[in-house]
Amino acid sequence: MSEPIKTDVVIVGAGPIGLFAVFELGLLDMKCHLIDILDKIGGQCAELYPEKPIYDIPGIPFTSAQGLVDALLQQIKPFNPLYHLNEMVETVEKIGDPLFRVTTDQGKVFEAKIVVIAAGGGSFQPKRPPIPGIEAYEGKSVHYAVRKMESFRDKRVLVVGGGDSALDWTLNLAPIASHLTLLHRRSEFRAAPDSVNKMMALVGDGKIDLVVGQVTALSGGDGQISKAMVKTNDGSAFEIACDALLPFFGLTMKLGPVANWGFELKNNELIPVDSAAFETSIPGIFAIGDINWYPGKLKLILSGFHEAALMAQKAYRYVYPEKRLVFQYTTSSTSLQKKLGVAPERPAAPARAAT
Amino acid sequence: MVQITFIDSRGTARTVEGEAGSTVMETAIKNGVPEIEAECGGACACSTCHVYIEEAWREKVGEPSPMEEDMLDFAYNVQPNSRLSCQIKVREDLDGLIVRTPDRQA
Ligand SMILES: Cc1cc2nc3c(=O)[nH]c(=O)nc-3n(C[C@H](O)[C@H](O)[C@H](O)COP(=O)(O)OP(=O)(O)OC[C@H]3O[C@@H](n4cnc5c(N)ncnc54)[C@H](O)[C@@H]3O)c2cc1C
Ligand code: FES
């Protein structure tokens, strides 16, 4: 186990609500680390609908989902949060009063006075394509991510998909696999044009095969796949012999490890909280945004923002038990403005019209 | 009102009324038509509203946009007549439309 990273707050999930929590906590002098399984910041907004419009953020008549994430990043910059991407939080244990040990699947360990779960609809995980019986091969010869390229050396690899992941792994594994086939349902690719060109060059040189079609069934035994049945768009069927199948069908949200952190979940998927501070049944652990439930809950970004503000007030009492919290506005408080890096040296005199 | 018939994977047909301007997906959800999940609520971000357009209606319904084609990559058993039902607007001239739903959504 590595040396623990000590901090005031660990935020599980870097979606819009986790991001805004950094702001509210930061105004009250609490330092945050954010952890997200995604390779990018922004949760659903960045992963599912970056270019789509949002019309119901108070005071912002119109923005794109990515635009909102970018604006939040700018807003929280003064607080220098630390991001740990591509990491899934696996466990949250209480080790003090309150003090928590948080561990990730990459072996990182955090010690935090407060944990804020802003896990949205759960962690993003690769989608399992609905190919009958695929579960039997998962982990052994069907993989949704590549951890070690070497494990594909001299194997016959079948990559399925037309996006960036499919193309990236096609390019990376082509020199390692004994034979690589890329299978996609059509001849256009969503992936970056540069990757598509590189892939086409490999096809042109006879280094890899490109097949247009879809997998309908798998066969093999004992978790080891031996071939995939493939159907083309004109209805003809054939087989592709392979030792490993890598399907890339995008991401979906699954609750994931949150289910094992000791909460009695509402409908098996939501963490119940009180609606005064959005604290869970474990004092010092808060849940805000899409992941929580309380009477009247709405899964809206604006509701999550409100939850973040109230959560921070209570969190302060744990992090600074000896201090008294004074309510202040960012408009008028010089101390808040200093934290935001906007405090003027000397308040400028208001301009007066000459009379 | 526009009549739309959904035929499920076991062959059961359900005819429901859709409102011009809404989408075929919304019509299905409003009427509790099975085999349409529509996880993303119509944002063309999930591909769980996949349907097959009955041959006779294909031309009138039209082809998917490039964005919809990209999303169809995530659907299962995509056919030349596959569409995402949240991307089909209900119009008066689609009165009588017949679509089939797949036995599973991705
Ligand atoms: C298509 C679409 C359109 C929408 N339009 C609107 C709209 O117009 N207005 C509106 O208010 N809302 C809208 N929403 C809803 C809005 O996006 C959500 O309410 C919002 O994203 C919730 O934010 P969050 O930070 O709580 O969670 P999320 O955005 O879901 O982020 C949670 C993050 O936590 C991570 N995570 C979870 N568990 C773990 C773990 N164990 N370890 C590491 N990381 C983890 C996930 O990977 C994810 O990145 C829309 C949603 C969709 C899908
Ligand atoms: S409802 Fe999600 S793509 Fe149509």
Short mmCIF file of C-alpha atoms and ligand atoms in Angstrom, two decimals:
data_model
loop_
_atom_site.label_atom_id
_atom_site.label_comp_id
_atom_site.label_asym_id
_atom_site.label_seq_id
_atom_site.Cartn_x
_atom_site.Cartn_y
_atom_site.Cartn_z
CA MET A 1 0.00 0.00 0.00
CA SER A 2 1.33 3.41 -0.93
CA GLU A 3 1.73 6.36 1.44
CA PRO A 4 -1.72 7.89 2.05
CA ILE A 5 -2.53 11.28 0.55
CA LYS A 6 -3.87 13.43 3.40
CA THR A 7 -6.52 16.00 2.63
CA ASP A 8 -9.62 17.71 3.98
CA VAL A 9 -12.03 16.30 1.44
CA VAL A 10 -12.13 13.48 -1.10
CA ILE A 11 -14.83 13.91 -3.71
CA VAL A 12 -15.90 10.73 -5.49
CA GLY A 13 -16.89 11.76 -9.02
CA ALA A 14 -15.84 14.76 -11.10
CA GLY A 15 -19.23 15.48 -12.65
CA PRO A 16 -20.73 18.98 -12.53
CA ILE A 17 -21.84 18.56 -8.92
CA GLY A 18 -18.47 17.28 -7.67
CA LEU A 19 -16.88 20.25 -9.43
CA PHE A 20 -19.17 22.83 -7.86
CA ALA A 21 -18.59 21.22 -4.46
CA VAL A 22 -14.94 22.23 -4.81
CA PHE A 23 -16.11 25.84 -5.06
CA GLU A 24 -18.38 25.78 -2.03
CA LEU A 25 -15.85 23.84 0.06
CA GLY A 26 -13.03 26.06 -1.17
CA LEU A 27 -14.77 29.23 -0.04
CA LEU A 28 -14.74 27.68 3.42
CA ASP A 29 -11.03 26.78 3.20
CA MET A 30 -11.39 23.06 2.62
CA LYS A 31 -8.99 21.45 0.18
CA CYS A 32 -10.30 18.82 -2.24
CA HIS A 33 -9.11 15.85 -4.25
CA LEU A 34 -11.47 14.60 -6.97
CA ILE A 35 -11.40 11.03 -8.22
CA ASP A 36 -13.16 9.80 -11.37
CA ILE A 37 -13.04 6.60 -13.38
CA LEU A 38 -13.46 8.58 -16.60
CA ASP A 39 -10.44 9.85 -18.48
CA LYS A 40 -12.00 13.32 -18.50
CA ILE A 41 -13.59 15.81 -16.14
CA GLY A 42 -17.33 16.55 -16.32
CA GLY A 43 -19.30 13.35 -15.67
CA GLN A 44 -22.42 12.82 -17.77
CA CYS A 45 -22.13 16.30 -19.28
CA ALA A 46 -18.71 15.58 -20.77
CA GLU A 47 -19.18 11.90 -21.57
CA LEU A 48 -22.78 11.60 -22.74
CA TYR A 49 -23.83 14.93 -24.21
CA PRO A 50 -20.98 17.48 -24.46
CA GLU A 51 -22.44 19.29 -27.46
CA LYS A 52 -26.07 19.28 -26.41
CA PRO A 53 -27.73 22.44 -25.11
CA ILE A 54 -28.75 23.03 -21.49
CA TYR A 55 -31.39 25.68 -20.83
CA ASP A 56 -32.09 25.39 -17.12
CA ILE A 57 -28.97 26.58 -15.33
CA PRO A 58 -30.09 29.63 -13.35
CA GLY A 59 -28.80 32.83 -14.90
CA ILE A 60 -27.42 31.07 -17.96
CA PRO A 61 -30.19 31.00 -20.57
CA PHE A 62 -28.18 28.72 -22.82
CA THR A 63 -24.95 26.75 -22.72
CA SER A 64 -23.64 23.44 -24.00
CA ALA A 65 -22.95 20.67 -21.52
CA GLN A 66 -19.22 20.94 -22.20
CA GLY A 67 -19.50 24.72 -21.96
CA LEU A 68 -20.91 24.32 -18.47
CA VAL A 69 -18.07 22.00 -17.46
CA ASP A 70 -15.49 24.45 -18.84
CA ALA A 71 -17.12 27.32 -16.94
CA LEU A 72 -17.13 25.30 -13.71
CA LEU A 73 -13.45 24.48 -14.18
CA GLN A 74 -12.73 28.18 -14.53
CA GLN A 75 -14.84 28.98 -11.48
CA ILE A 76 -13.05 26.48 -9.20
CA LYS A 77 -9.54 27.18 -10.49
CA PRO A 78 -8.63 29.47 -7.56
CA PHE A 79 -8.99 26.48 -5.23
CA ASN A 80 -6.53 24.27 -7.14
CA PRO A 81 -8.34 20.98 -6.70
CA LEU A 82 -6.33 17.86 -7.52
CA TYR A 83 -7.74 15.43 -10.06
CA HIS A 84 -7.19 11.69 -10.16
CA LEU A 85 -8.67 10.47 -13.43
CA ASN A 86 -8.94 6.92 -14.76
CA GLU A 87 -9.28 5.73 -11.19
CA MET A 88 -12.21 4.05 -9.55
CA VAL A 89 -12.82 4.51 -5.85
CA GLU A 90 -13.19 1.03 -4.48
CA THR A 91 -13.49 1.39 -0.73
CA VAL A 92 -14.39 4.04 1.80
CA GLU A 93 -13.70 3.07 5.43
CA LYS A 94 -14.21 5.02 8.60
CA ILE A 95 -10.96 5.14 10.59
CA GLY A 96 -11.58 8.12 12.88
CA ASP A 97 -14.13 10.57 14.09
CA PRO A 98 -14.58 11.54 11.40
CA LEU A 99 -11.65 10.39 9.31
CA PHE A 100 -11.89 8.14 6.29
CA ARG A 101 -9.56 5.95 4.28
CA VAL A 102 -10.40 5.94 0.59
CA THR A 103 -8.70 3.53 -1.82
CA THR A 104 -8.75 3.33 -5.60
CA ASP A 105 -8.34 0.45 -8.02
CA GLN A 106 -4.94 1.89 -8.93
CA GLY A 107 -3.74 1.38 -5.38
CA LYS A 108 -3.88 5.02 -4.30
CA VAL A 109 -4.85 5.65 -0.68
CA PHE A 110 -6.32 8.85 0.71
CA GLU A 111 -7.01 9.95 4.26
CA ALA A 112 -9.76 12.54 4.36
CA LYS A 113 -11.74 14.22 7.11
CA ILE A 114 -14.77 14.32 4.86
CA VAL A 115 -15.94 12.23 1.91
CA VAL A 116 -18.34 13.69 -0.62
CA ILE A 117 -19.96 11.14 -2.88
CA ALA A 118 -20.91 12.89 -6.12
CA ALA A 119 -21.06 9.66 -8.09
CA GLY A 120 -24.04 10.55 -10.29
CA GLY A 121 -25.58 7.51 -11.91
CA GLY A 122 -22.57 5.48 -10.83
CA SER A 123 -19.22 4.90 -12.44
CA PHE A 124 -18.93 4.79 -16.20
CA GLN A 125 -18.11 1.32 -17.34
CA PRO A 126 -17.80 -0.29 -20.75
CA LYS A 127 -21.05 -1.47 -22.26
CA ARG A 128 -21.48 -5.18 -22.67
CA PRO A 129 -22.73 -5.83 -26.19
CA PRO A 130 -25.82 -8.04 -26.08
CA ILE A 131 -24.14 -11.01 -27.74
CA PRO A 132 -25.69 -14.17 -26.30
CA GLY A 133 -23.41 -15.95 -23.83
CA ILE A 134 -20.65 -13.31 -23.85
CA GLU A 135 -20.49 -13.31 -20.01
CA ALA A 136 -18.88 -16.75 -20.04
CA TYR A 137 -15.78 -15.38 -21.79
CA GLU A 138 -15.41 -12.08 -19.95
CA GLY A 139 -12.13 -11.53 -18.18
CA LYS A 140 -10.52 -14.52 -19.85
CA SER A 141 -10.79 -13.96 -23.58
CA VAL A 142 -13.29 -11.12 -23.93
CA HIS A 143 -11.90 -7.81 -22.68
CA TYR A 144 -13.49 -4.35 -22.50
CA ALA A 145 -10.24 -2.62 -21.74
CA VAL A 146 -6.58 -3.37 -22.33
CA ARG A 147 -4.50 -3.40 -19.18
CA LYS A 148 -1.41 -5.18 -20.50
CA MET A 149 -0.72 -5.16 -24.21
CA GLU A 150 1.73 -8.03 -23.82
CA SER A 151 -1.07 -10.41 -22.93
CA PHE A 152 -2.17 -10.21 -26.57
CA ARG A 153 1.22 -11.15 -28.03
CA ASP A 154 0.96 -13.75 -30.80
CA LYS A 155 -2.78 -14.03 -30.37
CA ARG A 156 -5.48 -13.71 -32.98
CA VAL A 157 -7.30 -10.60 -31.88
CA LEU A 158 -10.74 -9.43 -33.00
CA VAL A 159 -11.51 -5.77 -32.24
CA VAL A 160 -15.13 -4.66 -32.64
CA GLY A 161 -16.26 -1.04 -32.97
CA GLY A 162 -15.72 2.16 -34.92
CA GLY A 163 -14.87 4.77 -32.31
CA ASP A 164 -11.62 6.02 -30.87
CA SER A 165 -11.09 3.15 -28.43
CA ALA A 166 -11.55 0.52 -31.14
CA LEU A 167 -9.20 2.30 -33.52
CA ASP A 168 -6.57 3.13 -30.89
CA TRP A 169 -6.34 -0.47 -29.79
CA THR A 170 -6.31 -1.70 -33.37
CA LEU A 171 -3.28 0.49 -34.04
CA ASN A 172 -1.56 -0.43 -30.77
CA LEU A 173 -2.13 -4.16 -30.93
CA ALA A 174 -1.50 -4.65 -34.66
CA PRO A 175 2.27 -5.12 -34.17
CA ILE A 176 1.78 -7.43 -31.17
CA ALA A 177 -1.03 -9.73 -32.25
CA SER A 178 -0.29 -12.62 -34.60
CA HIS A 179 -3.33 -11.56 -36.56
CA LEU A 180 -5.72 -8.67 -36.02
CA THR A 181 -9.18 -8.17 -37.46
CA LEU A 182 -11.16 -4.97 -37.02
CA LEU A 183 -14.90 -5.52 -37.33
CA HIS A 184 -17.32 -2.62 -37.67
CA ARG A 185 -20.94 -2.52 -38.77
CA ARG A 186 -20.37 0.02 -41.53
CA SER A 187 -17.52 1.47 -43.50
CA GLU A 188 -17.64 4.92 -41.85
CA PHE A 189 -15.84 5.42 -38.55
CA ARG A 190 -16.53 7.87 -35.74
CA ALA A 191 -12.93 7.78 -34.64
CA ALA A 192 -10.50 10.62 -35.26
CA PRO A 193 -9.70 10.84 -39.01
CA ASP A 194 -5.99 10.49 -38.31
CA SER A 195 -6.49 7.10 -36.63
CA VAL A 196 -8.78 6.02 -39.44
CA ASN A 197 -6.13 6.90 -42.02
CA LYS A 198 -3.46 4.99 -40.10
CA MET A 199 -5.75 1.99 -39.79
CA MET A 200 -6.54 2.10 -43.52
CA ALA A 201 -2.83 2.16 -44.28
CA LEU A 202 -2.34 -1.02 -42.24
CA VAL A 203 -5.21 -2.62 -44.16
CA GLY A 204 -3.63 -1.50 -47.43
CA ASP A 205 -0.31 -3.09 -46.45
CA GLY A 206 -2.07 -6.34 -45.62
CA LYS A 207 -1.06 -6.03 -41.94
CA ILE A 208 -4.59 -6.24 -40.55
CA ASP A 209 -8.04 -7.23 -41.86
CA LEU A 210 -11.01 -4.89 -41.91
CA VAL A 211 -14.42 -6.56 -41.99
CA VAL A 212 -17.80 -4.85 -42.22
CA GLY A 213 -20.38 -6.73 -40.22
CA GLN A 214 -21.66 -7.54 -36.74
CA VAL A 215 -21.00 -10.34 -34.26
CA THR A 216 -24.07 -12.52 -33.68
CA ALA A 217 -22.65 -15.34 -31.56
CA LEU A 218 -19.45 -16.67 -30.03
CA SER A 219 -18.13 -20.15 -29.64
CA GLY A 220 -15.41 -21.68 -27.55
CA GLY A 221 -15.17 -23.44 -24.23
CA ASP A 222 -14.05 -22.87 -20.66
CA GLY A 223 -13.95 -19.11 -21.06
CA GLN A 224 -11.67 -19.39 -24.07
CA ILE A 225 -13.20 -18.05 -27.25
CA SER A 226 -12.30 -19.78 -30.51
CA LYS A 227 -14.40 -18.00 -33.08
CA ALA A 228 -17.02 -15.33 -33.61
CA MET A 229 -20.00 -15.72 -35.91
CA VAL A 230 -20.37 -12.63 -38.03
CA LYS A 231 -23.21 -11.37 -40.18
CA THR A 232 -22.76 -8.83 -42.94
CA ASN A 233 -25.29 -6.20 -43.92
CA ASP A 234 -26.43 -8.20 -46.96
CA GLY A 235 -27.31 -11.08 -44.65
CA SER A 236 -24.44 -13.46 -45.41
CA ALA A 237 -22.78 -15.12 -42.43
CA PHE A 238 -19.25 -16.34 -41.77
CA GLU A 239 -16.82 -17.02 -38.93
CA ILE A 240 -13.73 -15.27 -37.71
CA ALA A 241 -11.29 -17.43 -35.75
CA CYS A 242 -9.84 -15.58 -32.77
CA ASP A 243 -8.26 -16.04 -29.34
CA ALA A 244 -9.35 -12.70 -27.93
CA LEU A 245 -12.31 -10.41 -28.53
CA LEU A 246 -12.21 -6.71 -27.67
CA PRO A 247 -15.66 -5.12 -28.06
CA PHE A 248 -15.86 -1.32 -27.79
CA PHE A 249 -19.51 -0.35 -27.54
CA GLY A 250 -19.20 2.81 -25.50
CA LEU A 251 -19.82 3.38 -21.82
CA THR A 252 -22.80 3.02 -19.57
CA MET A 253 -23.30 4.03 -15.95
CA LYS A 254 -23.32 1.28 -13.35
CA LEU A 255 -23.59 1.90 -9.64
CA GLY A 256 -20.35 0.01 -9.02
CA PRO A 257 -18.48 -0.03 -5.70
CA VAL A 258 -20.78 2.60 -4.10
CA ALA A 259 -23.12 -0.31 -3.39
CA ASN A 260 -20.62 -1.78 -0.90
CA TRP A 261 -19.93 1.25 1.29
CA GLY A 262 -22.47 0.43 3.96
CA PHE A 263 -25.49 2.49 2.93
CA GLU A 264 -29.01 1.20 2.83
CA LEU A 265 -29.74 2.19 -0.73
CA LYS A 266 -33.06 3.50 -1.94
CA ASN A 267 -34.31 1.36 -4.87
CA ASN A 268 -30.90 -0.34 -4.84
CA GLU A 269 -29.28 2.65 -6.47
CA LEU A 270 -29.54 5.88 -4.49
CA ILE A 271 -27.96 6.97 -1.22
CA PRO A 272 -30.51 8.38 1.23
CA VAL A 273 -29.50 11.70 2.79
CA ASP A 274 -31.06 14.33 5.01
CA SER A 275 -32.09 17.46 3.15
CA ALA A 276 -30.52 19.92 5.59
CA ALA A 277 -26.88 18.98 4.89
CA PHE A 278 -27.12 16.05 2.46
CA GLU A 279 -25.25 13.88 4.88
CA THR A 280 -25.57 10.09 4.70
CA SER A 281 -26.21 7.67 7.55
CA ILE A 282 -22.46 7.78 8.22
CA PRO A 283 -21.55 11.16 9.78
CA GLY A 284 -18.86 12.87 7.72
CA ILE A 285 -19.87 11.20 4.45
CA PHE A 286 -22.09 13.34 2.25
CA ALA A 287 -23.86 12.45 -0.99
CA ILE A 288 -24.84 15.15 -3.48
CA GLY A 289 -26.11 15.27 -7.07
CA ASP A 290 -27.76 12.44 -8.99
CA ILE A 291 -26.56 9.74 -6.57
CA ASN A 292 -28.60 10.89 -3.56
CA TRP A 293 -32.22 10.60 -2.54
CA TYR A 294 -34.45 12.58 -0.20
CA PRO A 295 -38.14 13.40 -0.38
CA GLY A 296 -38.66 15.75 -3.30
CA LYS A 297 -35.32 14.98 -4.97
CA LEU A 298 -34.95 16.16 -8.57
CA LYS A 299 -32.07 14.93 -10.70
CA LEU A 300 -31.17 18.37 -11.95
CA ILE A 301 -27.84 20.11 -12.03
CA LEU A 302 -29.26 23.14 -10.24
CA SER A 303 -30.50 20.97 -7.37
CA GLY A 304 -27.04 19.42 -7.04
CA PHE A 305 -25.48 22.88 -6.84
CA HIS A 306 -27.79 23.78 -3.97
CA GLU A 307 -26.92 20.53 -2.22
CA ALA A 308 -23.21 21.32 -2.55
CA ALA A 309 -23.65 24.68 -0.82
CA LEU A 310 -25.50 23.27 2.17
CA MET A 311 -23.18 20.27 2.42
CA ALA A 312 -20.15 22.57 2.70
CA GLN A 313 -21.63 24.35 5.72
CA LYS A 314 -21.88 21.10 7.66
CA ALA A 315 -18.56 19.77 6.39
CA TYR A 316 -16.88 22.88 7.81
CA ARG A 317 -17.96 21.87 11.29
CA TYR A 318 -16.09 18.58 10.99
CA VAL A 319 -12.97 20.03 9.41
CA TYR A 320 -12.76 23.08 11.69
CA PRO A 321 -14.60 22.04 14.85
CA GLU A 322 -13.06 24.86 16.86
CA LYS A 323 -13.98 27.65 14.42
CA ARG A 324 -17.20 29.56 14.08
CA LEU A 325 -18.64 29.82 10.59
CA VAL A 326 -19.68 33.32 9.53
CA PHE A 327 -22.11 33.61 6.66
CA GLN A 328 -20.74 35.81 3.88
CA TYR A 329 -21.53 36.90 0.31
CA THR A 330 -18.94 36.68 -2.46
CA THR A 331 -20.16 40.09 -3.59
CA SER A 332 -19.08 41.92 -0.48
CA SER A 333 -16.71 39.76 1.56
CA THR A 334 -13.09 40.74 1.06
CA SER A 335 -11.95 37.48 2.63
CA LEU A 336 -13.96 35.41 0.14
CA GLN A 337 -12.75 37.60 -2.71
CA LYS A 338 -9.17 37.06 -1.64
CA LYS A 339 -9.70 33.30 -1.83
CA LEU A 340 -11.15 33.75 -5.29
CA GLY A 341 -8.18 35.87 -6.30
CA VAL A 342 -10.42 38.78 -7.22
CA ALA A 343 -9.97 41.03 -4.19
CA PRO A 344 -8.96 44.51 -5.29
CA GLU A 345 -5.94 45.97 -3.51
CA ARG A 346 -7.99 48.97 -2.54
CA PRO A 347 -11.70 49.17 -3.26
CA ALA A 348 -12.10 51.41 -6.28
CA ALA A 349 -14.14 54.53 -5.63
CA PRO A 350 -17.43 54.37 -7.46
CA ALA A 351 -17.52 56.60 -10.50
CA ARG A 352 -19.59 59.73 -10.00
CA ALA A 353 -21.20 61.81 -12.65
CA ALA A 354 -20.09 65.43 -12.47
CA THR A 355 -22.83 67.75 -11.41
CA MET B 1 -53.31 12.61 -34.29
CA VAL B 2 -51.01 10.18 -36.02
CA GLN B 3 -51.36 6.44 -35.59
CA ILE B 4 -48.17 4.48 -35.02
CA THR B 5 -47.97 0.71 -34.74
CA PHE B 6 -45.18 -0.93 -32.74
CA ILE B 7 -44.65 -4.65 -33.35
CA ASP B 8 -42.61 -6.28 -30.61
CA SER B 9 -40.06 -9.05 -31.07
CA ARG B 10 -42.70 -11.71 -30.45
CA GLY B 11 -45.00 -10.28 -33.07
CA THR B 12 -47.54 -8.49 -30.87
CA ALA B 13 -48.72 -5.28 -32.46
CA ARG B 14 -49.77 -2.20 -30.50
CA THR B 15 -51.25 0.81 -32.24
CA VAL B 16 -51.06 4.08 -30.37
CA GLU B 17 -51.65 7.74 -31.13
CA GLY B 18 -48.74 10.10 -31.50
CA GLU B 19 -48.76 13.85 -31.46
CA ALA B 20 -47.26 15.68 -34.40
CA GLY B 21 -44.05 17.38 -33.27
CA SER B 22 -43.19 14.84 -30.58
CA THR B 23 -40.99 11.85 -31.37
CA VAL B 24 -41.70 8.20 -32.05
CA MET B 25 -39.73 7.33 -28.89
CA GLU B 26 -41.81 9.72 -26.74
CA THR B 27 -44.98 8.20 -28.20
CA ALA B 28 -43.80 4.73 -27.20
CA ILE B 29 -42.80 5.73 -23.66
CA LYS B 30 -46.01 7.69 -23.06
CA ASN B 31 -48.05 4.66 -24.04
CA GLY B 32 -45.98 2.08 -22.20
CA VAL B 33 -44.84 0.30 -25.37
CA PRO B 34 -42.34 -2.40 -24.33
CA GLU B 35 -38.83 -3.00 -25.73
CA ILE B 36 -37.99 0.72 -25.88
CA GLU B 37 -35.85 1.90 -22.99
CA ALA B 38 -34.72 5.40 -23.99
CA GLU B 39 -32.25 5.74 -21.12
CA CYS B 40 -31.00 9.15 -22.20
CA GLY B 41 -34.44 10.62 -22.67
CA GLY B 42 -34.07 11.36 -26.36
CA ALA B 43 -30.70 13.03 -26.53
CA CYS B 44 -29.32 10.59 -29.10
CA ALA B 45 -26.83 9.55 -26.45
CA CYS B 46 -27.74 5.98 -25.52
CA SER B 47 -29.11 4.00 -28.50
CA THR B 48 -31.67 2.17 -26.33
CA CYS B 49 -34.60 3.40 -28.43
CA HIS B 50 -33.56 1.36 -31.47
CA VAL B 51 -36.34 0.34 -33.87
CA TYR B 52 -36.64 -1.21 -37.32
CA ILE B 53 -38.73 0.74 -39.83
CA GLU B 54 -41.18 -1.38 -41.81
CA GLU B 55 -39.94 -1.56 -45.40
CA ALA B 56 -42.90 0.35 -46.91
CA TRP B 57 -42.19 3.33 -44.64
CA ARG B 58 -38.44 3.58 -45.00
CA GLU B 59 -38.38 6.19 -47.71
CA LYS B 60 -40.90 8.45 -46.01
CA VAL B 61 -39.18 8.22 -42.63
CA GLY B 62 -35.82 8.94 -44.19
CA GLU B 63 -32.23 8.13 -43.34
CA PRO B 64 -30.43 8.69 -40.02
CA SER B 65 -28.22 11.75 -39.62
CA PRO B 66 -24.46 11.18 -39.22
CA MET B 67 -24.81 11.74 -35.46
CA GLU B 68 -27.52 9.10 -35.26
CA GLU B 69 -25.41 6.70 -37.38
CA ASP B 70 -22.59 7.11 -34.86
CA MET B 71 -24.95 6.26 -32.02
CA LEU B 72 -26.33 3.27 -33.92
CA ASP B 73 -22.84 1.77 -33.68
CA PHE B 74 -23.72 1.04 -30.05
CA ALA B 75 -26.99 -0.72 -30.84
CA TYR B 76 -27.32 -4.46 -31.28
CA ASN B 77 -28.20 -6.19 -34.53
CA VAL B 78 -28.33 -3.05 -36.61
CA GLN B 79 -30.07 -3.49 -39.97
CA PRO B 80 -30.28 -1.21 -42.99
CA ASN B 81 -33.75 -0.19 -41.72
CA SER B 82 -32.54 0.59 -38.18
CA ARG B 83 -33.32 3.98 -36.67
CA LEU B 84 -33.23 5.54 -33.23
CA SER B 85 -36.86 6.33 -32.51
CA CYS B 86 -36.03 9.48 -30.53
CA GLN B 87 -34.68 10.98 -33.72
CA ILE B 88 -37.89 10.47 -35.73
CA LYS B 89 -40.36 13.33 -35.43
CA VAL B 90 -44.02 12.40 -35.63
CA ARG B 91 -45.58 14.09 -38.69
CA GLU B 92 -49.05 13.97 -40.24
CA ASP B 93 -47.67 12.17 -43.29
CA LEU B 94 -46.37 9.36 -41.05
CA ASP B 95 -49.95 8.42 -40.08
CA GLY B 96 -50.07 4.61 -40.13
CA LEU B 97 -46.32 4.17 -39.56
CA ILE B 98 -45.23 0.66 -38.58
CA VAL B 99 -42.00 0.00 -36.68
CA ARG B 100 -40.62 -3.16 -35.08
CA THR B 101 -38.78 -3.25 -31.77
CA PRO B 102 -35.73 -5.48 -31.21
CA ASP B 103 -35.72 -8.23 -28.59
CA ARG B 104 -33.00 -6.37 -26.72
CA GLN B 105 -31.70 -2.86 -26.48
CA ALA B 106 -27.95 -2.43 -26.02
C1 LIG C 1 -28.70 13.52 -22.32
C2 LIG C 1 -28.84 14.19 -20.98
C3 LIG C 1 -29.35 15.48 -20.91
C4 LIG C 1 -29.48 16.13 -19.66
N1 LIG C 1 -29.94 17.42 -19.62
C5 LIG C 1 -30.01 18.08 -18.44
C6 LIG C 1 -30.47 19.44 -18.38
O1 LIG C 1 -30.85 20.03 -19.39
N2 LIG C 1 -30.51 20.05 -17.15
C7 LIG C 1 -30.12 19.43 -15.99
O2 LIG C 1 -30.15 20.04 -14.93
N3 LIG C 1 -29.68 18.13 -16.03
C8 LIG C 1 -29.62 17.46 -17.23
N4 LIG C 1 -29.19 16.16 -17.25
C9 LIG C 1 -28.82 15.52 -15.98
C10 LIG C 1 -27.45 15.97 -15.52
O3 LIG C 1 -26.47 15.67 -16.51
C11 LIG C 1 -27.13 15.26 -14.23
O4 LIG C 1 -28.07 15.65 -13.26
C12 LIG C 1 -25.73 15.63 -13.75
O5 LIG C 1 -24.75 15.20 -14.66
C13 LIG C 1 -25.47 15.02 -12.39
O6 LIG C 1 -24.19 15.40 -12.00
P1 LIG C 1 -23.36 14.57 -10.94
O7 LIG C 1 -22.10 15.34 -10.78
O8 LIG C 1 -24.24 14.31 -9.78
O9 LIG C 1 -23.11 13.15 -11.61
P2 LIG C 1 -22.47 12.67 -12.98
O10 LIG C 1 -22.47 13.74 -14.01
O11 LIG C 1 -23.16 11.40 -13.28
O12 LIG C 1 -20.96 12.39 -12.60
C14 LIG C 1 -20.63 11.38 -11.69
C15 LIG C 1 -19.21 10.93 -11.93
O13 LIG C 1 -18.82 10.06 -10.88
C16 LIG C 1 -18.00 9.05 -11.38
N5 LIG C 1 -18.00 7.92 -10.46
C17 LIG C 1 -19.07 7.25 -9.96
N6 LIG C 1 -18.69 6.27 -9.12
C18 LIG C 1 -17.33 6.33 -9.08
C19 LIG C 1 -16.33 5.57 -8.40
N7 LIG C 1 -16.63 4.57 -7.56
N8 LIG C 1 -15.03 5.89 -8.61
C20 LIG C 1 -14.69 6.91 -9.47
N9 LIG C 1 -15.59 7.65 -10.13
C21 LIG C 1 -16.90 7.37 -9.95
C22 LIG C 1 -18.61 8.75 -12.74
O14 LIG C 1 -17.66 8.13 -13.59
C23 LIG C 1 -19.04 10.14 -13.21
O15 LIG C 1 -18.07 10.75 -14.02
C24 LIG C 1 -29.08 15.48 -18.48
C25 LIG C 1 -28.56 14.18 -18.55
C26 LIG C 1 -28.44 13.52 -19.78
C27 LIG C 1 -27.87 12.14 -19.84
S1 FES C 2 -33.41 7.73 -26.29
FE1 FES C 2 -31.29 7.60 -26.11
S2 FES C 2 -30.69 7.54 -28.17
FE2 FES C 2 -32.82 7.66 -28.33
#
